[in-house]
PDB file of C-alpha atoms in Angstrom:
ATOM      1  CA  ASP A   1       6.466  -7.683  17.107  1.00 94.00           C
ATOM      2  CA  ILE A   2       8.454  -7.612  14.537  1.00 97.00           C
ATOM      3  CA  GLN A   3      10.101  -4.784  13.030  1.00 97.00           C
ATOM      4  CA  MET A   4      10.308  -4.637   9.281  1.00 98.00           C
ATOM      5  CA  THR A   5      12.971  -1.126   8.556  1.00 98.00           C
ATOM      6  CA  GLN A   6      12.788  -0.334   5.120  1.00 98.00           C
ATOM      7  CA  SER A   7      15.192   1.923   3.260  1.00 97.00           C
ATOM      8  CA  PRO A   8      15.408   4.236   1.835  1.00 98.00           C
ATOM      9  CA  ALA A   9      12.184   5.483   2.201  1.00 98.00           C
ATOM     10  CA  SER A  10      12.308   7.561  -0.866  1.00 97.00           C
ATOM     11  CA  LEU A  11      14.297   7.137  -3.928  1.00 96.00           C
ATOM     12  CA  SER A  12      14.853   8.788  -7.417  1.00 97.00           C
ATOM     13  CA  ALA A  13      16.115   7.028 -10.163  1.00 97.00           C
ATOM     14  CA  SER A  14      16.395   6.858 -14.180  1.00 97.00           C
ATOM     15  CA  LEU A  15      14.746   4.650 -16.622  1.00 97.00           C
ATOM     16  CA  GLU A  16      16.859   1.570 -17.174  1.00 97.00           C
ATOM     17  CA  GLU A  17      18.916   2.163 -13.771  1.00 97.00           C
ATOM     18  CA  ILE A  18      18.762  -0.521 -11.155  1.00 98.00           C
ATOM     19  CA  VAL A  19      16.980  -0.365  -8.189  1.00 98.00           C
ATOM     20  CA  THR A  20      17.437  -1.873  -5.240  1.00 98.00           C
ATOM     21  CA  ILE A  21      15.378  -1.388  -2.026  1.00 98.00           C
ATOM     22  CA  THR A  22      16.151  -3.246   1.173  1.00 98.00           C
ATOM     23  CA  CYS A  23      14.388  -4.274   4.264  1.00 98.00           C
ATOM     24  CA  GLN A  24      15.834  -5.196   7.716  1.00 98.00           C
ATOM     25  CA  ALA A  25      14.154  -7.518  10.358  1.00 98.00           C
ATOM     26  CA  SER A  26      14.378  -7.331  14.217  1.00 98.00           C
ATOM     27  CA  GLN A  27      14.514 -11.012  14.264  1.00 97.00           C
ATOM     28  CA  ASP A  28      15.057 -14.458  12.302  1.00 98.00           C
ATOM     29  CA  ILE A  29      11.783 -14.674  10.090  1.00 98.00           C
ATOM     30  CA  GLY A  30      13.176 -17.428   7.620  1.00 98.00           C
ATOM     31  CA  ASN A  31      11.989 -16.660   4.126  1.00 97.00           C
ATOM     32  CA  TRP A  32       9.159 -15.489   4.907  1.00 97.00           C
ATOM     33  CA  LEU A  33       8.659 -12.518   3.070  1.00 98.00           C
ATOM     34  CA  ALA A  34       7.063 -10.639   0.321  1.00 98.00           C
ATOM     35  CA  TRP A  35       7.210  -7.492  -1.565  1.00 98.00           C
ATOM     36  CA  TYR A  36       4.267  -5.635  -2.551  1.00 98.00           C
ATOM     37  CA  GLN A  37       4.239  -3.015  -5.731  1.00 98.00           C
ATOM     38  CA  GLN A  38       1.729  -0.307  -4.872  1.00 98.00           C
ATOM     39  CA  LYS A  39       0.875   2.434  -7.668  1.00 97.00           C
ATOM     40  CA  PRO A  40      -0.573   6.520  -6.866  1.00 93.00           C
ATOM     41  CA  GLY A  41      -4.171   5.325  -6.329  1.00 93.00           C
ATOM     42  CA  LYS A  42      -4.447   1.708  -7.234  1.00 97.00           C
ATOM     43  CA  SER A  43      -4.536  -0.939  -4.601  1.00 98.00           C
ATOM     44  CA  PRO A  44      -1.343  -3.294  -3.821  1.00 98.00           C
ATOM     45  CA  GLN A  45       0.213  -5.828  -5.968  1.00 98.00           C
ATOM     46  CA  LEU A  46       2.293  -8.711  -5.380  1.00 98.00           C
ATOM     47  CA  LEU A  47       5.547  -9.150  -6.276  1.00 98.00           C
ATOM     48  CA  ILE A  48       7.635 -11.406  -4.501  1.00 98.00           C
ATOM     49  CA  TYR A  49       6.771 -14.297  -1.978  1.00 98.00           C
ATOM     50  CA  ASP A  50       8.819 -16.727  -0.223  1.00 97.00           C
ATOM     51  CA  ALA A  51      11.899 -13.953  -0.313  1.00 98.00           C
ATOM     52  CA  THR A  52      12.865 -14.778  -3.831  1.00 98.00           C
ATOM     53  CA  SER A  53       9.744 -16.329  -5.589  1.00 98.00           C
ATOM     54  CA  LEU A  54       8.240 -14.646  -8.555  1.00 98.00           C
ATOM     55  CA  ALA A  55       4.640 -13.680  -8.246  1.00 97.00           C
ATOM     56  CA  ASP A  56       2.261 -15.181 -11.466  1.00 95.00           C
ATOM     57  CA  GLY A  57       2.601 -12.139 -14.062  1.00 95.00           C
ATOM     58  CA  VAL A  58       5.208 -10.631 -12.492  1.00 98.00           C
ATOM     59  CA  PRO A  59       7.986  -9.071 -15.221  1.00 97.00           C
ATOM     60  CA  SER A  60      11.227 -11.167 -14.673  1.00 98.00           C
ATOM     61  CA  ARG A  61      13.387  -7.955 -13.954  1.00 98.00           C
ATOM     62  CA  PHE A  62      11.688  -7.922 -10.662  1.00 98.00           C
ATOM     63  CA  SER A  63      14.221 -10.379  -8.307  1.00 98.00           C
ATOM     64  CA  GLY A  64      14.100 -10.677  -4.425  1.00 98.00           C
ATOM     65  CA  SER A  65      16.930 -12.403  -2.022  1.00 98.00           C
ATOM     66  CA  ARG A  66      18.036 -12.426   1.473  1.00 98.00           C
ATOM     67  CA  SER A  67      21.630 -12.413   3.249  1.00 98.00           C
ATOM     68  CA  GLY A  68      20.691 -13.227   7.261  1.00 97.00           C
ATOM     69  CA  THR A  69      17.688 -10.801   7.894  1.00 98.00           C
ATOM     70  CA  GLN A  70      18.280  -8.399   5.180  1.00 98.00           C
ATOM     71  CA  TYR A  71      16.456  -8.784   1.977  1.00 98.00           C
ATOM     72  CA  SER A  72      16.379  -6.932  -0.990  1.00 98.00           C
ATOM     73  CA  LEU A  73      13.992  -6.131  -3.603  1.00 98.00           C
ATOM     74  CA  LYS A  74      16.105  -5.580  -7.031  1.00 98.00           C
ATOM     75  CA  ILE A  75      14.725  -3.901  -9.964  1.00 98.00           C
ATOM     76  CA  SER A  76      17.022  -4.538 -13.038  1.00 95.00           C
ATOM     77  CA  ARG A  77      15.999  -2.161 -15.782  1.00 94.00           C
ATOM     78  CA  LEU A  78      13.949   0.276 -13.995  1.00 97.00           C
ATOM     79  CA  GLN A  79      10.932   1.212 -16.506  1.00 97.00           C
ATOM     80  CA  VAL A  80       8.351   3.950 -16.426  1.00 97.00           C
ATOM     81  CA  GLU A  81       5.390   1.740 -15.029  1.00 97.00           C
ATOM     82  CA  ASP A  82       7.542   0.469 -12.366  1.00 97.00           C
ATOM     83  CA  ILE A  83       7.083   3.873 -10.337  1.00 97.00           C
ATOM     84  CA  GLY A  84       5.387   3.936  -7.261  1.00 97.00           C
ATOM     85  CA  SER A  85       5.725   2.461  -4.122  1.00 98.00           C
ATOM     86  CA  TYR A  86       6.659  -0.211  -2.273  1.00 98.00           C
ATOM     87  CA  TYR A  87       6.295  -2.667   0.588  1.00 98.00           C
ATOM     88  CA  CYS A  88       7.982  -5.215   2.353  1.00 98.00           C
ATOM     89  CA  GLN A  89       5.703  -7.620   4.466  1.00 98.00           C
ATOM     90  CA  GLN A  90       6.955 -10.417   7.158  1.00 98.00           C
ATOM     91  CA  ALA A  91       4.578 -13.418   7.027  1.00 96.00           C
ATOM     92  CA  HIS A  92       7.042 -15.368   9.835  1.00 96.00           C
ATOM     93  CA  SER A  93       4.677 -14.549  12.887  1.00 94.00           C
ATOM     94  CA  ASN A  94       1.725 -12.809  13.634  1.00 91.00           C
ATOM     95  CA  PRO A  95       0.739  -9.782  13.716  1.00 94.00           C
ATOM     96  CA  ASN A  96       2.795 -10.069  10.018  1.00 93.00           C
ATOM     97  CA  THR A  97       3.655  -6.476   9.654  1.00 97.00           C
ATOM     98  CA  PHE A  98       4.682  -4.578   6.684  1.00 98.00           C
ATOM     99  CA  GLY A  99       7.755  -1.976   6.438  1.00 98.00           C
ATOM    100  CA  ALA A 100       7.122   1.841   6.350  1.00 98.00           C
ATOM    101  CA  GLY A 101       7.711   1.716   2.154  1.00 98.00           C
ATOM    102  CA  THR A 102       9.916   3.793  -0.410  1.00 98.00           C
ATOM    103  CA  LYS A 103       8.508   5.813  -2.549  1.00 98.00           C
ATOM    104  CA  LEU A 104      10.292   5.403  -6.187  1.00 98.00           C
ATOM    105  CA  GLU A 105      10.614   8.514  -8.217  1.00 97.00           C
ATOM    106  CA  LEU A 106      11.605   9.205 -12.198  1.00 96.00           C
ATOM    107  CA  LYS A 107      14.648  11.120 -11.937  1.00 94.00           C
TER     108      LYS A 107
ATOM    109  CA  GLU B   1     -10.149 -13.836 -13.026  1.00 94.00           C
ATOM    110  CA  VAL B   2     -10.135 -12.811  -9.416  1.00 96.00           C
ATOM    111  CA  GLN B   3     -12.528 -10.133  -8.565  1.00 98.00           C
ATOM    112  CA  LEU B   4     -13.031  -8.697  -4.696  1.00 98.00           C
ATOM    113  CA  VAL B   5     -15.238  -5.901  -4.362  1.00 98.00           C
ATOM    114  CA  GLU B   6     -15.335  -4.249  -0.972  1.00 98.00           C
ATOM    115  CA  SER B   7     -18.610  -1.996  -0.049  1.00 97.00           C
ATOM    116  CA  GLY B   8     -19.914  -0.535   3.305  1.00 96.00           C
ATOM    117  CA  GLY B   9     -16.812   2.316   3.822  1.00 93.00           C
ATOM    118  CA  VAL B  10     -19.064   5.324   5.147  1.00 89.00           C
ATOM    119  CA  LEU B  11     -17.987   8.488   7.524  1.00 96.00           C
ATOM    120  CA  VAL B  12     -18.680   7.489  11.482  1.00 97.00           C
ATOM    121  CA  GLN B  13     -18.915   8.562  14.373  1.00 97.00           C
ATOM    122  CA  PRO B  14     -16.394   7.382  17.266  1.00 98.00           C
ATOM    123  CA  GLY B  15     -17.641   4.426  19.040  1.00 98.00           C
ATOM    124  CA  ARG B  16     -20.077   3.240  16.839  1.00 98.00           C
ATOM    125  CA  SER B  17     -20.975   0.550  14.313  1.00 98.00           C
ATOM    126  CA  MET B  18     -19.872  -0.424  10.771  1.00 97.00           C
ATOM    127  CA  LYS B  19     -19.901  -3.427   8.658  1.00 98.00           C
ATOM    128  CA  LEU B  20     -17.643  -4.222   5.480  1.00 98.00           C
ATOM    129  CA  SER B  21     -18.446  -6.528   3.019  1.00 98.00           C
ATOM    130  CA  CYS B  22     -16.639  -8.350   0.227  1.00 98.00           C
ATOM    131  CA  ALA B  23     -17.613 -10.023  -2.673  1.00 98.00           C
ATOM    132  CA  ALA B  24     -15.566 -12.198  -4.594  1.00 98.00           C
ATOM    133  CA  SER B  25     -15.605 -14.165  -7.468  1.00 97.00           C
ATOM    134  CA  GLY B  26     -13.812 -15.874  -9.989  1.00 97.00           C
ATOM    135  CA  PHE B  27     -12.152 -18.525  -7.960  1.00 96.00           C
ATOM    136  CA  THR B  28     -13.719 -21.159  -5.336  1.00 96.00           C
ATOM    137  CA  PHE B  29     -14.389 -18.476  -2.435  1.00 97.00           C
ATOM    138  CA  SER B  30     -14.099 -21.569   0.352  1.00 97.00           C
ATOM    139  CA  SER B  31     -10.804 -22.924  -1.344  1.00 96.00           C
ATOM    140  CA  PHE B  32      -8.490 -19.410  -0.191  1.00 96.00           C
ATOM    141  CA  PRO B  33      -8.214 -18.071   3.222  1.00 97.00           C
ATOM    142  CA  MET B  34      -9.166 -14.211   3.590  1.00 98.00           C
ATOM    143  CA  ALA B  35      -8.317 -11.155   4.888  1.00 98.00           C
ATOM    144  CA  TRP B  36      -8.699  -7.427   5.261  1.00 98.00           C
ATOM    145  CA  VAL B  37      -5.794  -5.163   4.671  1.00 98.00           C
ATOM    146  CA  ARG B  38      -5.833  -1.365   5.749  1.00 98.00           C
ATOM    147  CA  GLN B  39      -4.173   1.911   4.844  1.00 98.00           C
ATOM    148  CA  ALA B  40      -4.709   4.872   6.758  1.00 97.00           C
ATOM    149  CA  PRO B  41      -4.383   8.007   4.414  1.00 95.00           C
ATOM    150  CA  THR B  42      -0.632   8.909   3.293  1.00 92.00           C
ATOM    151  CA  LYS B  43       0.527   6.118   5.940  1.00 95.00           C
ATOM    152  CA  GLY B  44       1.400   2.419   4.951  1.00 96.00           C
ATOM    153  CA  LEU B  45       0.273  -0.856   4.723  1.00 98.00           C
ATOM    154  CA  GLU B  46      -1.537  -3.025   8.006  1.00 98.00           C
ATOM    155  CA  TRP B  47      -2.945  -5.659   8.165  1.00 97.00           C
ATOM    156  CA  VAL B  48      -5.583  -6.427  10.656  1.00 98.00           C
ATOM    157  CA  ALA B  49      -7.400  -9.523  10.248  1.00 98.00           C
ATOM    158  CA  THR B  50      -7.804 -13.100   8.365  1.00 97.00           C
ATOM    159  CA  ILE B  51      -9.698 -16.201   8.361  1.00 97.00           C
ATOM    160  CA  SER B  52      -9.519 -19.793   7.454  1.00 97.00           C
ATOM    161  CA  THR B  53     -11.247 -21.678   4.122  1.00 97.00           C
ATOM    162  CA  SER B  54     -14.044 -23.275   6.550  1.00 96.00           C
ATOM    163  CA  GLY B  55     -14.072 -19.962   8.953  1.00 96.00           C
ATOM    164  CA  GLY B  56     -13.084 -21.568  11.780  1.00 97.00           C
ATOM    165  CA  SER B  57     -10.061 -19.883  12.807  1.00 97.00           C
ATOM    166  CA  THR B  58      -9.628 -16.206  13.122  1.00 97.00           C
ATOM    167  CA  TYR B  59      -6.746 -13.659  13.701  1.00 97.00           C
ATOM    168  CA  TYR B  60      -6.658 -10.091  14.478  1.00 97.00           C
ATOM    169  CA  ARG B  61      -4.083  -7.641  15.413  1.00 97.00           C
ATOM    170  CA  ASP B  62      -3.674  -6.599  19.052  1.00 97.00           C
ATOM    171  CA  SER B  63      -5.690  -2.755  18.225  1.00 97.00           C
ATOM    172  CA  VAL B  64      -8.787  -4.091  16.939  1.00 98.00           C
ATOM    173  CA  LYS B  65      -9.188  -7.655  19.013  1.00 98.00           C
ATOM    174  CA  GLY B  66     -12.480  -8.019  20.761  1.00 98.00           C
ATOM    175  CA  ARG B  67     -13.742  -4.459  18.377  1.00 98.00           C
ATOM    176  CA  PHE B  68     -13.483  -6.354  15.356  1.00 98.00           C
ATOM    177  CA  THR B  69     -15.010  -9.642  14.053  1.00 98.00           C
ATOM    178  CA  ILE B  70     -13.656 -11.267  10.822  1.00 98.00           C
ATOM    179  CA  SER B  71     -16.635 -13.695   9.037  1.00 98.00           C
ATOM    180  CA  ARG B  72     -17.297 -15.551   5.451  1.00 98.00           C
ATOM    181  CA  ASP B  73     -19.731 -17.016   4.399  1.00 98.00           C
ATOM    182  CA  ASN B  74     -18.701 -19.163   1.368  1.00 98.00           C
ATOM    183  CA  ALA B  75     -22.284 -20.083  -0.023  1.00 98.00           C
ATOM    184  CA  LYS B  76     -22.312 -16.376  -0.913  1.00 98.00           C
ATOM    185  CA  SER B  77     -18.761 -15.921  -1.722  1.00 98.00           C
ATOM    186  CA  THR B  78     -18.654 -12.997   0.845  1.00 98.00           C
ATOM    187  CA  LEU B  79     -15.806 -11.815   2.984  1.00 98.00           C
ATOM    188  CA  TYR B  80     -17.061  -9.451   6.201  1.00 98.00           C
ATOM    189  CA  LEU B  81     -15.619  -7.680   8.649  1.00 98.00           C
ATOM    190  CA  GLN B  82     -17.843  -6.041  11.759  1.00 98.00           C
ATOM    191  CA  MET B  83     -16.252  -3.065  13.377  1.00 98.00           C
ATOM    192  CA  ASP B  84     -17.754  -1.749  16.404  1.00 98.00           C
ATOM    193  CA  SER B  85     -16.332   0.625  19.259  1.00 98.00           C
ATOM    194  CA  LEU B  86     -14.469   2.713  16.069  1.00 98.00           C
ATOM    195  CA  ARG B  87     -11.940   5.065  16.994  1.00 98.00           C
ATOM    196  CA  SER B  88     -10.393   8.260  14.849  1.00 97.00           C
ATOM    197  CA  GLU B  89      -7.507   6.018  14.544  1.00 97.00           C
ATOM    198  CA  ASP B  90      -9.381   3.086  12.072  1.00 98.00           C
ATOM    199  CA  THR B  91      -9.862   5.720   9.745  1.00 98.00           C
ATOM    200  CA  ALA B  92      -8.389   3.942   6.609  1.00 98.00           C
ATOM    201  CA  THR B  93      -9.131   2.052   3.509  1.00 98.00           C
ATOM    202  CA  TYR B  94      -9.837  -1.282   3.757  1.00 98.00           C
ATOM    203  CA  TYR B  95      -8.840  -4.036   1.074  1.00 98.00           C
ATOM    204  CA  CYS B  96     -10.311  -7.513   0.899  1.00 98.00           C
ATOM    205  CA  THR B  97      -7.552  -9.892   0.052  1.00 98.00           C
ATOM    206  CA  THR B  98      -6.973 -13.081  -0.684  1.00 96.00           C
ATOM    207  CA  GLY B  99      -4.679 -16.354  -2.733  1.00 91.00           C
ATOM    208  CA  PRO B 100      -3.228 -19.364  -1.634  1.00 89.00           C
ATOM    209  CA  HIS B 101      -0.930 -18.253   0.614  1.00 85.00           C
ATOM    210  CA  TYR B 102      -1.856 -17.857   4.032  1.00 82.00           C
ATOM    211  CA  TRP B 103       0.158 -15.327   4.749  1.00 92.00           C
ATOM    212  CA  TYR B 104       0.550 -13.401   1.688  1.00 96.00           C
ATOM    213  CA  PHE B 105      -1.862 -11.009  -0.253  1.00 96.00           C
ATOM    214  CA  ASP B 106      -1.577 -12.207  -3.515  1.00 96.00           C
ATOM    215  CA  PHE B 107      -5.152 -10.971  -4.988  1.00 97.00           C
ATOM    216  CA  TRP B 108      -6.430  -7.491  -3.680  1.00 98.00           C
ATOM    217  CA  GLY B 109      -9.895  -5.139  -3.719  1.00 98.00           C
ATOM    218  CA  PRO B 110      -9.740  -1.684  -4.645  1.00 98.00           C
ATOM    219  CA  GLY B 111     -10.897  -0.967  -0.863  1.00 98.00           C
ATOM    220  CA  THR B 112     -13.277   0.721   0.922  1.00 98.00           C
ATOM    221  CA  MET B 113     -12.970   4.064   2.550  1.00 98.00           C
ATOM    222  CA  VAL B 114     -13.907   4.265   6.568  1.00 98.00           C
ATOM    223  CA  THR B 115     -14.029   8.254   7.976  1.00 98.00           C
ATOM    224  CA  VAL B 116     -14.184   7.922  11.680  1.00 98.00           C
ATOM    225  CA  SER B 117     -15.156  11.304  12.794  1.00 97.00           C
ATOM    226  CA  SER B 118     -17.384  13.154  14.912  1.00 95.00           C
TER     227      SER B 118
END
């Protein structure tokens, strides 16, 4: 199985701050990567797919990038509604696997 | 608006069976693949199974292969997950998901909780 190593496990940031979360794939997955946001007590929501494509309705302050087998999710100006957990997912091969998650809190 | 509503989650003893359902609306059900993703209490997300638009192709993670069966009824716009030989490690919230991307999960239901315990 492809392992997705996500970091950091938790993150505390201030409003309007730039936040970056990364995922390292254990092997080449091309652009087959998605990012999800899960607010407390809610279902996950797709943010980014194909490593860099913004899902419908997602604010433009969210963006995704790739460098080799390292993938990043960037929130350009943190808002209070961005608080929650974030997960990466590789969709290159089955079983498709998720990172362990990053819990984002307000400082 | 896409709506997915899961049902069927309960407390069940190890070794027993359970069937989850997911009622879909707001889109052409037969046009999208469907999947189940689960989340154990305080843990991360784990893909369980995916089914093609016609139901002719199914995919499972190894830990549920041979115990779980994903199926769909396109006439009823409903997705199912038959879970047999349940284990304590199957305890989780089970989410029904779908979307135009085969292996990404665009839309999610609120989830249904399955607890496997004696």
